[in-house]
mmCIF file with all atom_site columns, C-alpha atoms and ligand atoms in Angstrom:
data_model
loop_
_atom_site.group_PDB
_atom_site.id
_atom_site.type_symbol
_atom_site.label_atom_id
_atom_site.label_alt_id
_atom_site.label_comp_id
_atom_site.label_asym_id
_atom_site.label_entity_id
_atom_site.label_seq_id
_atom_site.pdbx_PDB_ins_code
_atom_site.Cartn_x
_atom_site.Cartn_y
_atom_site.Cartn_z
_atom_site.occupancy
_atom_site.B_iso_or_equiv
_atom_site.pdbx_formal_charge
_atom_site.auth_seq_id
_atom_site.auth_comp_id
_atom_site.auth_asym_id
_atom_site.auth_atom_id
_atom_site.pdbx_PDB_model_num
ATOM   1   C CA . MET A 1 1   ? 27.670  -4.217  19.799  1.00 0.00 ? 1   MET A CA 1
ATOM   2   C CA . ILE A 1 2   ? 25.888  -2.801  16.810  1.00 0.00 ? 2   ILE A CA 1
ATOM   3   C CA . SER A 1 3   ? 27.715  -2.163  13.609  1.00 0.00 ? 3   SER A CA 1
ATOM   4   C CA . PHE A 1 4   ? 26.278  -0.124  10.800  1.00 0.00 ? 4   PHE A CA 1
ATOM   5   C CA . THR A 1 5   ? 27.962  -0.761  7.516   1.00 0.00 ? 5   THR A CA 1
ATOM   6   C CA . PHE A 1 6   ? 28.991  1.746   4.871   1.00 0.00 ? 6   PHE A CA 1
ATOM   7   C CA . VAL A 1 7   ? 27.351  4.726   6.543   1.00 0.00 ? 7   VAL A CA 1
ATOM   8   C CA . GLN A 1 8   ? 29.377  7.792   7.320   1.00 0.00 ? 8   GLN A CA 1
ATOM   9   C CA . THR A 1 9   ? 27.765  9.551   10.216  1.00 0.00 ? 9   THR A CA 1
ATOM   10  C CA . THR A 1 10  ? 30.547  11.876  11.286  1.00 0.00 ? 10  THR A CA 1
ATOM   11  C CA . ASP A 1 11  ? 29.723  14.821  9.037   1.00 0.00 ? 11  ASP A CA 1
ATOM   12  C CA . MET A 1 12  ? 26.309  16.308  8.503   1.00 0.00 ? 12  MET A CA 1
ATOM   13  C CA . PRO A 1 13  ? 25.479  16.106  4.801   1.00 0.00 ? 13  PRO A CA 1
ATOM   14  C CA . GLU A 1 14  ? 24.681  19.298  2.947   1.00 0.00 ? 14  GLU A CA 1
ATOM   15  C CA . LYS A 1 15  ? 20.993  20.092  3.101   1.00 0.00 ? 15  LYS A CA 1
ATOM   16  C CA . SER A 1 16  ? 19.846  21.097  -0.327  1.00 0.00 ? 16  SER A CA 1
ATOM   17  C CA . LYS A 1 17  ? 17.594  18.308  -1.598  1.00 0.00 ? 17  LYS A CA 1
ATOM   18  C CA . ILE A 1 18  ? 14.867  16.191  -0.039  1.00 0.00 ? 18  ILE A CA 1
ATOM   19  C CA . ARG A 1 19  ? 16.800  13.146  1.180   1.00 0.00 ? 19  ARG A CA 1
ATOM   20  C CA . LEU A 1 20  ? 14.935  9.854   1.020   1.00 0.00 ? 20  LEU A CA 1
ATOM   21  C CA . ALA A 1 21  ? 15.897  6.444   2.372   1.00 0.00 ? 21  ALA A CA 1
ATOM   22  C CA . VAL A 1 22  ? 14.764  3.331   0.487   1.00 0.00 ? 22  VAL A CA 1
ATOM   23  C CA . PHE A 1 23  ? 14.107  0.206   2.565   1.00 0.00 ? 23  PHE A CA 1
ATOM   24  C CA . ALA A 1 24  ? 14.305  -3.209  0.856   1.00 0.00 ? 24  ALA A CA 1
ATOM   25  C CA . SER A 1 25  ? 14.782  -6.759  2.125   1.00 0.00 ? 25  SER A CA 1
ATOM   26  C CA . GLY A 1 26  ? 15.624  -8.692  -1.025  1.00 0.00 ? 26  GLY A CA 1
ATOM   27  C CA . SER A 1 27  ? 16.477  -8.173  -4.656  1.00 0.00 ? 27  SER A CA 1
ATOM   28  C CA . GLY A 1 28  ? 15.801  -4.459  -4.688  1.00 0.00 ? 28  GLY A CA 1
ATOM   29  C CA . SER A 1 29  ? 14.808  -3.956  -8.312  1.00 0.00 ? 29  SER A CA 1
ATOM   30  C CA . ASN A 1 30  ? 12.457  -1.152  -7.227  1.00 0.00 ? 30  ASN A CA 1
ATOM   31  C CA . ALA A 1 31  ? 15.184  0.360   -5.072  1.00 0.00 ? 31  ALA A CA 1
ATOM   32  C CA . GLU A 1 32  ? 17.553  0.407   -8.055  1.00 0.00 ? 32  GLU A CA 1
ATOM   33  C CA . ASN A 1 33  ? 14.854  1.843   -10.276 1.00 0.00 ? 33  ASN A CA 1
ATOM   34  C CA . LEU A 1 34  ? 14.230  4.650   -7.760  1.00 0.00 ? 34  LEU A CA 1
ATOM   35  C CA . ILE A 1 35  ? 17.940  5.375   -7.377  1.00 0.00 ? 35  ILE A CA 1
ATOM   36  C CA . ARG A 1 36  ? 18.368  5.615   -11.144 1.00 0.00 ? 36  ARG A CA 1
ATOM   37  C CA . TYR A 1 37  ? 15.283  7.795   -11.557 1.00 0.00 ? 37  TYR A CA 1
ATOM   38  C CA . PHE A 1 38  ? 16.376  10.311  -8.920  1.00 0.00 ? 38  PHE A CA 1
ATOM   39  C CA . SER A 1 39  ? 20.023  10.386  -9.918  1.00 0.00 ? 39  SER A CA 1
ATOM   40  C CA . GLY A 1 40  ? 20.670  13.997  -10.892 1.00 0.00 ? 40  GLY A CA 1
ATOM   41  C CA . HIS A 1 41  ? 17.147  15.031  -9.891  1.00 0.00 ? 41  HIS A CA 1
ATOM   42  C CA . PRO A 1 42  ? 16.882  18.701  -8.920  1.00 0.00 ? 42  PRO A CA 1
ATOM   43  C CA . TYR A 1 43  ? 14.896  18.296  -5.663  1.00 0.00 ? 43  TYR A CA 1
ATOM   44  C CA . ILE A 1 44  ? 15.048  14.715  -4.458  1.00 0.00 ? 44  ILE A CA 1
ATOM   45  C CA . GLU A 1 45  ? 17.828  12.233  -3.840  1.00 0.00 ? 45  GLU A CA 1
ATOM   46  C CA . ILE A 1 46  ? 17.972  8.664   -2.630  1.00 0.00 ? 46  ILE A CA 1
ATOM   47  C CA . ALA A 1 47  ? 20.481  9.192   0.139   1.00 0.00 ? 47  ALA A CA 1
ATOM   48  C CA . LEU A 1 48  ? 20.436  5.844   1.920   1.00 0.00 ? 48  LEU A CA 1
ATOM   49  C CA . VAL A 1 49  ? 19.451  2.217   1.349   1.00 0.00 ? 49  VAL A CA 1
ATOM   50  C CA . VAL A 1 50  ? 18.315  0.271   4.409   1.00 0.00 ? 50  VAL A CA 1
ATOM   51  C CA . THR A 1 51  ? 17.974  -3.491  4.595   1.00 0.00 ? 51  THR A CA 1
ATOM   52  C CA . ASN A 1 52  ? 17.526  -6.055  7.355   1.00 0.00 ? 52  ASN A CA 1
ATOM   53  C CA . ARG A 1 53  ? 19.632  -8.783  5.712   1.00 0.00 ? 53  ARG A CA 1
ATOM   54  C CA . GLU A 1 54  ? 23.362  -8.807  5.216   1.00 0.00 ? 54  GLU A CA 1
ATOM   55  C CA . ASP A 1 55  ? 22.965  -10.993 2.108   1.00 0.00 ? 55  ASP A CA 1
ATOM   56  C CA . ALA A 1 56  ? 20.237  -8.906  0.460   1.00 0.00 ? 56  ALA A CA 1
ATOM   57  C CA . PHE A 1 57  ? 21.055  -8.278  -3.200  1.00 0.00 ? 57  PHE A CA 1
ATOM   58  C CA . VAL A 1 58  ? 19.900  -4.687  -2.797  1.00 0.00 ? 58  VAL A CA 1
ATOM   59  C CA . LEU A 1 59  ? 23.220  -4.024  -1.005  1.00 0.00 ? 59  LEU A CA 1
ATOM   60  C CA . LYS A 1 60  ? 25.124  -4.904  -4.176  1.00 0.00 ? 60  LYS A CA 1
ATOM   61  C CA . ARG A 1 61  ? 22.870  -2.654  -6.235  1.00 0.00 ? 61  ARG A CA 1
ATOM   62  C CA . ALA A 1 62  ? 23.397  0.237   -3.794  1.00 0.00 ? 62  ALA A CA 1
ATOM   63  C CA . GLU A 1 63  ? 27.150  -0.220  -3.843  1.00 0.00 ? 63  GLU A CA 1
ATOM   64  C CA . ALA A 1 64  ? 27.249  -0.311  -7.649  1.00 0.00 ? 64  ALA A CA 1
ATOM   65  C CA . LEU A 1 65  ? 25.237  2.913   -7.759  1.00 0.00 ? 65  LEU A CA 1
ATOM   66  C CA . ASN A 1 66  ? 27.278  4.611   -5.016  1.00 0.00 ? 66  ASN A CA 1
ATOM   67  C CA . VAL A 1 67  ? 24.451  4.963   -2.544  1.00 0.00 ? 67  VAL A CA 1
ATOM   68  C CA . PRO A 1 68  ? 25.343  4.432   1.134   1.00 0.00 ? 68  PRO A CA 1
ATOM   69  C CA . SER A 1 69  ? 23.624  1.461   2.726   1.00 0.00 ? 69  SER A CA 1
ATOM   70  C CA . VAL A 1 70  ? 23.033  0.118   6.175   1.00 0.00 ? 70  VAL A CA 1
ATOM   71  C CA . VAL A 1 71  ? 21.928  -3.225  7.616   1.00 0.00 ? 71  VAL A CA 1
ATOM   72  C CA . ILE A 1 72  ? 19.518  -2.825  10.525  1.00 0.00 ? 72  ILE A CA 1
ATOM   73  C CA . THR A 1 73  ? 18.421  -6.089  12.122  1.00 0.00 ? 73  THR A CA 1
ATOM   74  C CA . SER A 1 74  ? 15.089  -6.553  13.915  1.00 0.00 ? 74  SER A CA 1
ATOM   75  C CA . ARG A 1 75  ? 16.928  -6.405  17.234  1.00 0.00 ? 75  ARG A CA 1
ATOM   76  C CA . GLU A 1 76  ? 18.658  -3.162  16.289  1.00 0.00 ? 76  GLU A CA 1
ATOM   77  C CA . TRP A 1 77  ? 15.292  -1.617  15.400  1.00 0.00 ? 77  TRP A CA 1
ATOM   78  C CA . GLN A 1 78  ? 14.436  -1.874  19.101  1.00 0.00 ? 78  GLN A CA 1
ATOM   79  C CA . GLN A 1 79  ? 17.240  0.549   19.948  1.00 0.00 ? 79  GLN A CA 1
ATOM   80  C CA . GLU A 1 80  ? 15.244  3.700   19.450  1.00 0.00 ? 80  GLU A CA 1
ATOM   81  C CA . GLY A 1 81  ? 17.968  6.195   20.360  1.00 0.00 ? 81  GLY A CA 1
ATOM   82  C CA . LEU A 1 82  ? 20.479  4.639   18.030  1.00 0.00 ? 82  LEU A CA 1
ATOM   83  C CA . ILE A 1 83  ? 18.068  4.477   15.106  1.00 0.00 ? 83  ILE A CA 1
ATOM   84  C CA . LYS A 1 84  ? 16.879  8.054   15.601  1.00 0.00 ? 84  LYS A CA 1
ATOM   85  C CA . ASN A 1 85  ? 20.478  9.180   15.717  1.00 0.00 ? 85  ASN A CA 1
ATOM   86  C CA . LEU A 1 86  ? 21.317  7.348   12.494  1.00 0.00 ? 86  LEU A CA 1
ATOM   87  C CA . PHE A 1 87  ? 18.446  8.921   10.578  1.00 0.00 ? 87  PHE A CA 1
ATOM   88  C CA . PHE A 1 88  ? 19.046  12.338  12.090  1.00 0.00 ? 88  PHE A CA 1
ATOM   89  C CA . LYS A 1 89  ? 22.738  12.317  11.231  1.00 0.00 ? 89  LYS A CA 1
ATOM   90  C CA . ASN A 1 90  ? 21.954  11.216  7.702   1.00 0.00 ? 90  ASN A CA 1
ATOM   91  C CA . ASN A 1 91  ? 19.403  14.028  7.424   1.00 0.00 ? 91  ASN A CA 1
ATOM   92  C CA . ILE A 1 92  ? 16.702  11.732  6.102   1.00 0.00 ? 92  ILE A CA 1
ATOM   93  C CA . ASP A 1 93  ? 13.431  13.521  5.265   1.00 0.00 ? 93  ASP A CA 1
ATOM   94  C CA . GLY A 1 94  ? 11.303  10.589  4.198   1.00 0.00 ? 94  GLY A CA 1
ATOM   95  C CA . VAL A 1 95  ? 11.245  6.858   3.582   1.00 0.00 ? 95  VAL A CA 1
ATOM   96  C CA . VAL A 1 96  ? 10.210  4.727   0.627   1.00 0.00 ? 96  VAL A CA 1
ATOM   97  C CA . LEU A 1 97  ? 9.529   1.049   1.316   1.00 0.00 ? 97  LEU A CA 1
ATOM   98  C CA . ALA A 1 98  ? 10.192  -1.267  -1.615  1.00 0.00 ? 98  ALA A CA 1
ATOM   99  C CA . GLY A 1 99  ? 9.846   -4.881  -0.581  1.00 0.00 ? 99  GLY A CA 1
ATOM   100 C CA . TYR A 1 100 ? 10.739  -4.367  3.077   1.00 0.00 ? 100 TYR A CA 1
ATOM   101 C CA . LEU A 1 101 ? 9.572   -7.281  5.184   1.00 0.00 ? 101 LEU A CA 1
ATOM   102 C CA . ILE A 1 102 ? 10.121  -5.950  8.692   1.00 0.00 ? 102 ILE A CA 1
ATOM   103 C CA . LEU A 1 103 ? 7.289   -4.218  10.514  1.00 0.00 ? 103 LEU A CA 1
ATOM   104 C CA . ILE A 1 104 ? 8.188   -0.555  11.032  1.00 0.00 ? 104 ILE A CA 1
ATOM   105 C CA . PRO A 1 105 ? 8.092   0.296   14.772  1.00 0.00 ? 105 PRO A CA 1
ATOM   106 C CA . GLN A 1 106 ? 5.613   2.855   16.016  1.00 0.00 ? 106 GLN A CA 1
ATOM   107 C CA . TYR A 1 107 ? 8.298   5.287   17.253  1.00 0.00 ? 107 TYR A CA 1
ATOM   108 C CA . PHE A 1 108 ? 9.716   5.427   13.717  1.00 0.00 ? 108 PHE A CA 1
ATOM   109 C CA . ILE A 1 109 ? 6.302   6.101   12.181  1.00 0.00 ? 109 ILE A CA 1
ATOM   110 C CA . ASN A 1 110 ? 5.904   8.931   14.717  1.00 0.00 ? 110 ASN A CA 1
ATOM   111 C CA . LEU A 1 111 ? 9.295   10.265  13.635  1.00 0.00 ? 111 LEU A CA 1
ATOM   112 C CA . TYR A 1 112 ? 8.156   10.430  9.993   1.00 0.00 ? 112 TYR A CA 1
ATOM   113 C CA . PRO A 1 113 ? 4.402   11.090  10.102  1.00 0.00 ? 113 PRO A CA 1
ATOM   114 C CA . GLU A 1 114 ? 2.923   10.730  6.596   1.00 0.00 ? 114 GLU A CA 1
ATOM   115 C CA . LYS A 1 115 ? 6.457   10.616  5.234   1.00 0.00 ? 115 LYS A CA 1
ATOM   116 C CA . ILE A 1 116 ? 6.739   6.877   4.698   1.00 0.00 ? 116 ILE A CA 1
ATOM   117 C CA . LEU A 1 117 ? 5.359   5.337   1.495   1.00 0.00 ? 117 LEU A CA 1
ATOM   118 C CA . ASN A 1 118 ? 4.955   1.667   0.616   1.00 0.00 ? 118 ASN A CA 1
ATOM   119 C CA . ILE A 1 119 ? 4.183   -0.200  -2.582  1.00 0.00 ? 119 ILE A CA 1
ATOM   120 C CA . HIS A 1 120 ? 2.095   -3.353  -2.517  1.00 0.00 ? 120 HIS A CA 1
ATOM   121 C CA . PRO A 1 121 ? 1.824   -5.712  -5.508  1.00 0.00 ? 121 PRO A CA 1
ATOM   122 C CA . ALA A 1 122 ? -1.990  -5.990  -5.481  1.00 0.00 ? 122 ALA A CA 1
ATOM   123 C CA . LEU A 1 123 ? -5.069  -3.841  -5.137  1.00 0.00 ? 123 LEU A CA 1
ATOM   124 C CA . LEU A 1 124 ? -5.425  -3.048  -1.436  1.00 0.00 ? 124 LEU A CA 1
ATOM   125 C CA . PRO A 1 125 ? -7.452  -3.354  0.728   1.00 0.00 ? 125 PRO A CA 1
ATOM   126 C CA . GLU A 1 126 ? -7.747  -6.862  -0.736  1.00 0.00 ? 126 GLU A CA 1
ATOM   127 C CA . PHE A 1 127 ? -4.764  -9.229  -0.642  1.00 0.00 ? 127 PHE A CA 1
ATOM   128 C CA . GLY A 1 128 ? -2.821  -7.324  2.001   1.00 0.00 ? 128 GLY A CA 1
ATOM   129 C CA . GLY A 1 129 ? -1.783  -7.865  5.607   1.00 0.00 ? 129 GLY A CA 1
ATOM   130 C CA . LYS A 1 130 ? 0.500   -10.259 7.404   1.00 0.00 ? 130 LYS A CA 1
ATOM   131 C CA . GLY A 1 131 ? 2.060   -12.953 5.212   1.00 0.00 ? 131 GLY A CA 1
ATOM   132 C CA . MET A 1 132 ? 0.872   -11.286 2.018   1.00 0.00 ? 132 MET A CA 1
ATOM   133 C CA . TYR A 1 133 ? 4.101   -10.609 0.168   1.00 0.00 ? 133 TYR A CA 1
ATOM   134 C CA . GLY A 1 134 ? 5.805   -11.814 -3.004  1.00 0.00 ? 134 GLY A CA 1
ATOM   135 C CA . MET A 1 135 ? 4.320   -14.874 -4.668  1.00 0.00 ? 135 MET A CA 1
ATOM   136 C CA . HIS A 1 136 ? 1.830   -15.388 -1.810  1.00 0.00 ? 136 HIS A CA 1
ATOM   137 C CA . VAL A 1 137 ? -0.013  -12.330 -3.073  1.00 0.00 ? 137 VAL A CA 1
ATOM   138 C CA . HIS A 1 138 ? -0.100  -13.370 -6.733  1.00 0.00 ? 138 HIS A CA 1
ATOM   139 C CA . ARG A 1 139 ? -1.187  -16.931 -5.888  1.00 0.00 ? 139 ARG A CA 1
ATOM   140 C CA . ALA A 1 140 ? -3.996  -15.609 -3.709  1.00 0.00 ? 140 ALA A CA 1
ATOM   141 C CA . VAL A 1 141 ? -5.184  -13.287 -6.482  1.00 0.00 ? 141 VAL A CA 1
ATOM   142 C CA . ILE A 1 142 ? -5.149  -16.073 -9.085  1.00 0.00 ? 142 ILE A CA 1
ATOM   143 C CA . ASN A 1 143 ? -6.962  -18.476 -6.757  1.00 0.00 ? 143 ASN A CA 1
ATOM   144 C CA . SER A 1 144 ? -9.651  -15.879 -6.109  1.00 0.00 ? 144 SER A CA 1
ATOM   145 C CA . ALA A 1 145 ? -12.426 -14.677 -8.358  1.00 0.00 ? 145 ALA A CA 1
ATOM   146 C CA . ALA A 1 146 ? -10.979 -11.141 -8.451  1.00 0.00 ? 146 ALA A CA 1
ATOM   147 C CA . GLY A 1 147 ? -10.040 -11.268 -12.147 1.00 0.00 ? 147 GLY A CA 1
ATOM   148 C CA . LYS A 1 148 ? -7.753  -8.280  -11.717 1.00 0.00 ? 148 LYS A CA 1
ATOM   149 C CA . SER A 1 149 ? -4.728  -7.185  -9.759  1.00 0.00 ? 149 SER A CA 1
ATOM   150 C CA . GLY A 1 150 ? -2.347  -4.252  -9.833  1.00 0.00 ? 150 GLY A CA 1
ATOM   151 C CA . ILE A 1 151 ? -0.265  -2.035  -7.622  1.00 0.00 ? 151 ILE A CA 1
ATOM   152 C CA . THR A 1 152 ? -1.097  0.107   -4.611  1.00 0.00 ? 152 THR A CA 1
ATOM   153 C CA . ILE A 1 153 ? 1.059   2.897   -3.262  1.00 0.00 ? 153 ILE A CA 1
ATOM   154 C CA . HIS A 1 154 ? 0.034   4.021   0.202   1.00 0.00 ? 154 HIS A CA 1
ATOM   155 C CA . VAL A 1 155 ? 1.136   6.032   3.200   1.00 0.00 ? 155 VAL A CA 1
ATOM   156 C CA . VAL A 1 156 ? 2.453   3.861   6.029   1.00 0.00 ? 156 VAL A CA 1
ATOM   157 C CA . ASP A 1 157 ? 0.763   4.293   9.378   1.00 0.00 ? 157 ASP A CA 1
ATOM   158 C CA . GLU A 1 158 ? 0.335   2.105   12.434  1.00 0.00 ? 158 GLU A CA 1
ATOM   159 C CA . ALA A 1 159 ? -2.097  -0.276  10.690  1.00 0.00 ? 159 ALA A CA 1
ATOM   160 C CA . TYR A 1 160 ? -0.316  -2.819  8.508   1.00 0.00 ? 160 TYR A CA 1
ATOM   161 C CA . ASP A 1 161 ? -1.071  -2.324  4.763   1.00 0.00 ? 161 ASP A CA 1
ATOM   162 C CA . ARG A 1 162 ? -3.927  -0.002  5.692   1.00 0.00 ? 162 ARG A CA 1
ATOM   163 C CA . GLY A 1 163 ? -2.542  3.535   5.388   1.00 0.00 ? 163 GLY A CA 1
ATOM   164 C CA . GLN A 1 164 ? -4.078  6.072   3.033   1.00 0.00 ? 164 GLN A CA 1
ATOM   165 C CA . ILE A 1 165 ? -3.963  4.907   -0.577  1.00 0.00 ? 165 ILE A CA 1
ATOM   166 C CA . ILE A 1 166 ? -2.479  7.533   -2.874  1.00 0.00 ? 166 ILE A CA 1
ATOM   167 C CA . PHE A 1 167 ? -2.182  5.595   -6.138  1.00 0.00 ? 167 PHE A CA 1
ATOM   168 C CA . GLN A 1 168 ? -3.456  2.414   -7.784  1.00 0.00 ? 168 GLN A CA 1
ATOM   169 C CA . ARG A 1 169 ? -3.118  0.913   -11.265 1.00 0.00 ? 169 ARG A CA 1
ATOM   170 C CA . SER A 1 170 ? -4.873  -2.275  -12.206 1.00 0.00 ? 170 SER A CA 1
ATOM   171 C CA . LEU A 1 171 ? -4.500  -4.965  -14.833 1.00 0.00 ? 171 LEU A CA 1
ATOM   172 C CA . LYS A 1 172 ? -6.637  -7.921  -15.857 1.00 0.00 ? 172 LYS A CA 1
ATOM   173 C CA . VAL A 1 173 ? -5.517  -11.378 -14.809 1.00 0.00 ? 173 VAL A CA 1
ATOM   174 C CA . LEU A 1 174 ? -5.109  -13.360 -18.055 1.00 0.00 ? 174 LEU A CA 1
ATOM   175 C CA . PRO A 1 175 ? -6.889  -16.684 -18.526 1.00 0.00 ? 175 PRO A CA 1
ATOM   176 C CA . GLY A 1 176 ? -4.658  -19.473 -17.168 1.00 0.00 ? 176 GLY A CA 1
ATOM   177 C CA . GLU A 1 177 ? -2.029  -16.970 -16.009 1.00 0.00 ? 177 GLU A CA 1
ATOM   178 C CA . THR A 1 178 ? 0.693   -18.256 -13.661 1.00 0.00 ? 178 THR A CA 1
ATOM   179 C CA . PRO A 1 179 ? 1.650   -16.349 -10.503 1.00 0.00 ? 179 PRO A CA 1
ATOM   180 C CA . GLU A 1 180 ? 5.144   -15.898 -12.000 1.00 0.00 ? 180 GLU A CA 1
ATOM   181 C CA . ASN A 1 181 ? 3.782   -14.212 -15.110 1.00 0.00 ? 181 ASN A CA 1
ATOM   182 C CA . LEU A 1 182 ? 1.476   -12.002 -13.095 1.00 0.00 ? 182 LEU A CA 1
ATOM   183 C CA . ALA A 1 183 ? 4.430   -11.026 -10.890 1.00 0.00 ? 183 ALA A CA 1
ATOM   184 C CA . LYS A 1 184 ? 6.421   -9.957  -13.959 1.00 0.00 ? 184 LYS A CA 1
ATOM   185 C CA . ARG A 1 185 ? 3.609   -7.806  -15.306 1.00 0.00 ? 185 ARG A CA 1
ATOM   186 C CA . ILE A 1 186 ? 3.053   -6.222  -11.900 1.00 0.00 ? 186 ILE A CA 1
ATOM   187 C CA . GLN A 1 187 ? 6.747   -5.487  -11.523 1.00 0.00 ? 187 GLN A CA 1
ATOM   188 C CA . LYS A 1 188 ? 6.606   -3.561  -14.804 1.00 0.00 ? 188 LYS A CA 1
ATOM   189 C CA . LEU A 1 189 ? 3.813   -1.403  -13.371 1.00 0.00 ? 189 LEU A CA 1
ATOM   190 C CA . GLU A 1 190 ? 5.833   -0.845  -10.194 1.00 0.00 ? 190 GLU A CA 1
ATOM   191 C CA . HIS A 1 191 ? 8.904   0.271   -12.106 1.00 0.00 ? 191 HIS A CA 1
ATOM   192 C CA . ARG A 1 192 ? 6.842   2.503   -14.328 1.00 0.00 ? 192 ARG A CA 1
ATOM   193 C CA . TYR A 1 193 ? 4.851   4.324   -11.647 1.00 0.00 ? 193 TYR A CA 1
ATOM   194 C CA . TYR A 1 194 ? 6.611   4.220   -8.259  1.00 0.00 ? 194 TYR A CA 1
ATOM   195 C CA . PRO A 1 195 ? 9.286   6.847   -9.034  1.00 0.00 ? 195 PRO A CA 1
ATOM   196 C CA . THR A 1 196 ? 6.841   9.439   -10.362 1.00 0.00 ? 196 THR A CA 1
ATOM   197 C CA . VAL A 1 197 ? 4.386   8.890   -7.510  1.00 0.00 ? 197 VAL A CA 1
ATOM   198 C CA . VAL A 1 198 ? 7.239   9.290   -4.992  1.00 0.00 ? 198 VAL A CA 1
ATOM   199 C CA . GLU A 1 199 ? 8.399   12.393  -6.846  1.00 0.00 ? 199 GLU A CA 1
ATOM   200 C CA . LYS A 1 200 ? 4.970   13.983  -6.783  1.00 0.00 ? 200 LYS A CA 1
ATOM   201 C CA . TYR A 1 201 ? 4.399   13.094  -3.129  1.00 0.00 ? 201 TYR A CA 1
ATOM   202 C CA . PHE A 1 202 ? 7.680   14.456  -1.813  1.00 0.00 ? 202 PHE A CA 1
ATOM   203 C CA . THR A 1 203 ? 8.117   17.480  -4.066  1.00 0.00 ? 203 THR A CA 1
ATOM   204 C CA . PRO A 1 204 ? 7.382   20.548  -1.917  1.00 0.00 ? 204 PRO A CA 1
HETATM 205 C C1 . GRF B 2 .   ? 7.588   -5.618  -4.987  1.00 0.00 ? 1   GRF B C1 1
HETATM 206 O O1 . GRF B 2 .   ? 6.672   -6.429  -5.649  1.00 0.00 ? 1   GRF B O1 1
HETATM 207 C C2 . GRF B 2 .   ? 6.852   -4.715  -4.044  1.00 0.00 ? 1   GRF B C2 1
HETATM 208 O O2 . GRF B 2 .   ? 5.575   -4.394  -4.455  1.00 0.00 ? 1   GRF B O2 1
HETATM 209 C C3 . GRF B 2 .   ? 6.767   -5.539  -2.798  1.00 0.00 ? 1   GRF B C3 1
HETATM 210 O O3 . GRF B 2 .   ? 7.982   -6.255  -2.769  1.00 0.00 ? 1   GRF B O3 1
HETATM 211 C C4 . GRF B 2 .   ? 8.483   -6.435  -4.083  1.00 0.00 ? 1   GRF B C4 1
HETATM 212 C C5 . GRF B 2 .   ? 9.919   -5.989  -4.119  1.00 0.00 ? 1   GRF B C5 1
HETATM 213 O O4 . GRF B 2 .   ? 10.536  -6.367  -5.309  1.00 0.00 ? 1   GRF B O4 1
HETATM 214 N N1 . GRF B 2 .   ? 6.464   -4.732  -1.656  1.00 0.00 ? 1   GRF B N1 1
HETATM 215 P P1 . GRF B 2 .   ? 12.006  -5.855  -5.662  1.00 0.00 ? 1   GRF B P1 1
HETATM 216 O O5 . GRF B 2 .   ? 12.920  -6.355  -4.575  1.00 0.00 ? 1   GRF B O5 1
HETATM 217 O O6 . GRF B 2 .   ? 11.961  -4.383  -5.744  1.00 0.00 ? 1   GRF B O6 1
HETATM 218 O O7 . GRF B 2 .   ? 12.327  -6.483  -6.988  1.00 0.00 ? 1   GRF B O7 1
#
């Protein structure tokens, strides 16, 4: 028996703005930043937060900011009809991934062609792919001879971390820099640029 939490699916929401869902698996600082940025926005709203973990801190952030949220486990993602119904009833137009660690199924990508964005905390196509998330990415960058890192915002398609890149910003890795420090500086770039890139991409 599947239970979706906090989502009201009985009434169709009014259709006036572009309604985006933000997917996050952990802390959700980017999710919160996006919700705050689009609060009161004329064309776009963050209408739903999706996570795969019941204990993800992003759920607390969503609740505090009055955004409906739903936990969808890996097993529930396999129930295509149910998932399609959930997104249809919530009138979701597009998806923004912000630290979401579950692979998006092909049927869902087909449902939202070129309407799913992701942010990666390095300069793709380097330092991406399976297992490259969080501190793993920053450690790999520091242990390489790259000398720089940054953020990549890209369209999500069937190839993991390989969809069309729409935005990058780079920074120099400092001499002797720790992965933790690099992560902090990259997070600042993410918070600064992700909302405006999402805004530009989804504004009709
Ligand atoms: C970010 O670094 C993002 O680039 C990556 O996952 C992290 C999520 O961080 N995909 P937060 O949960 O938004 O703080």
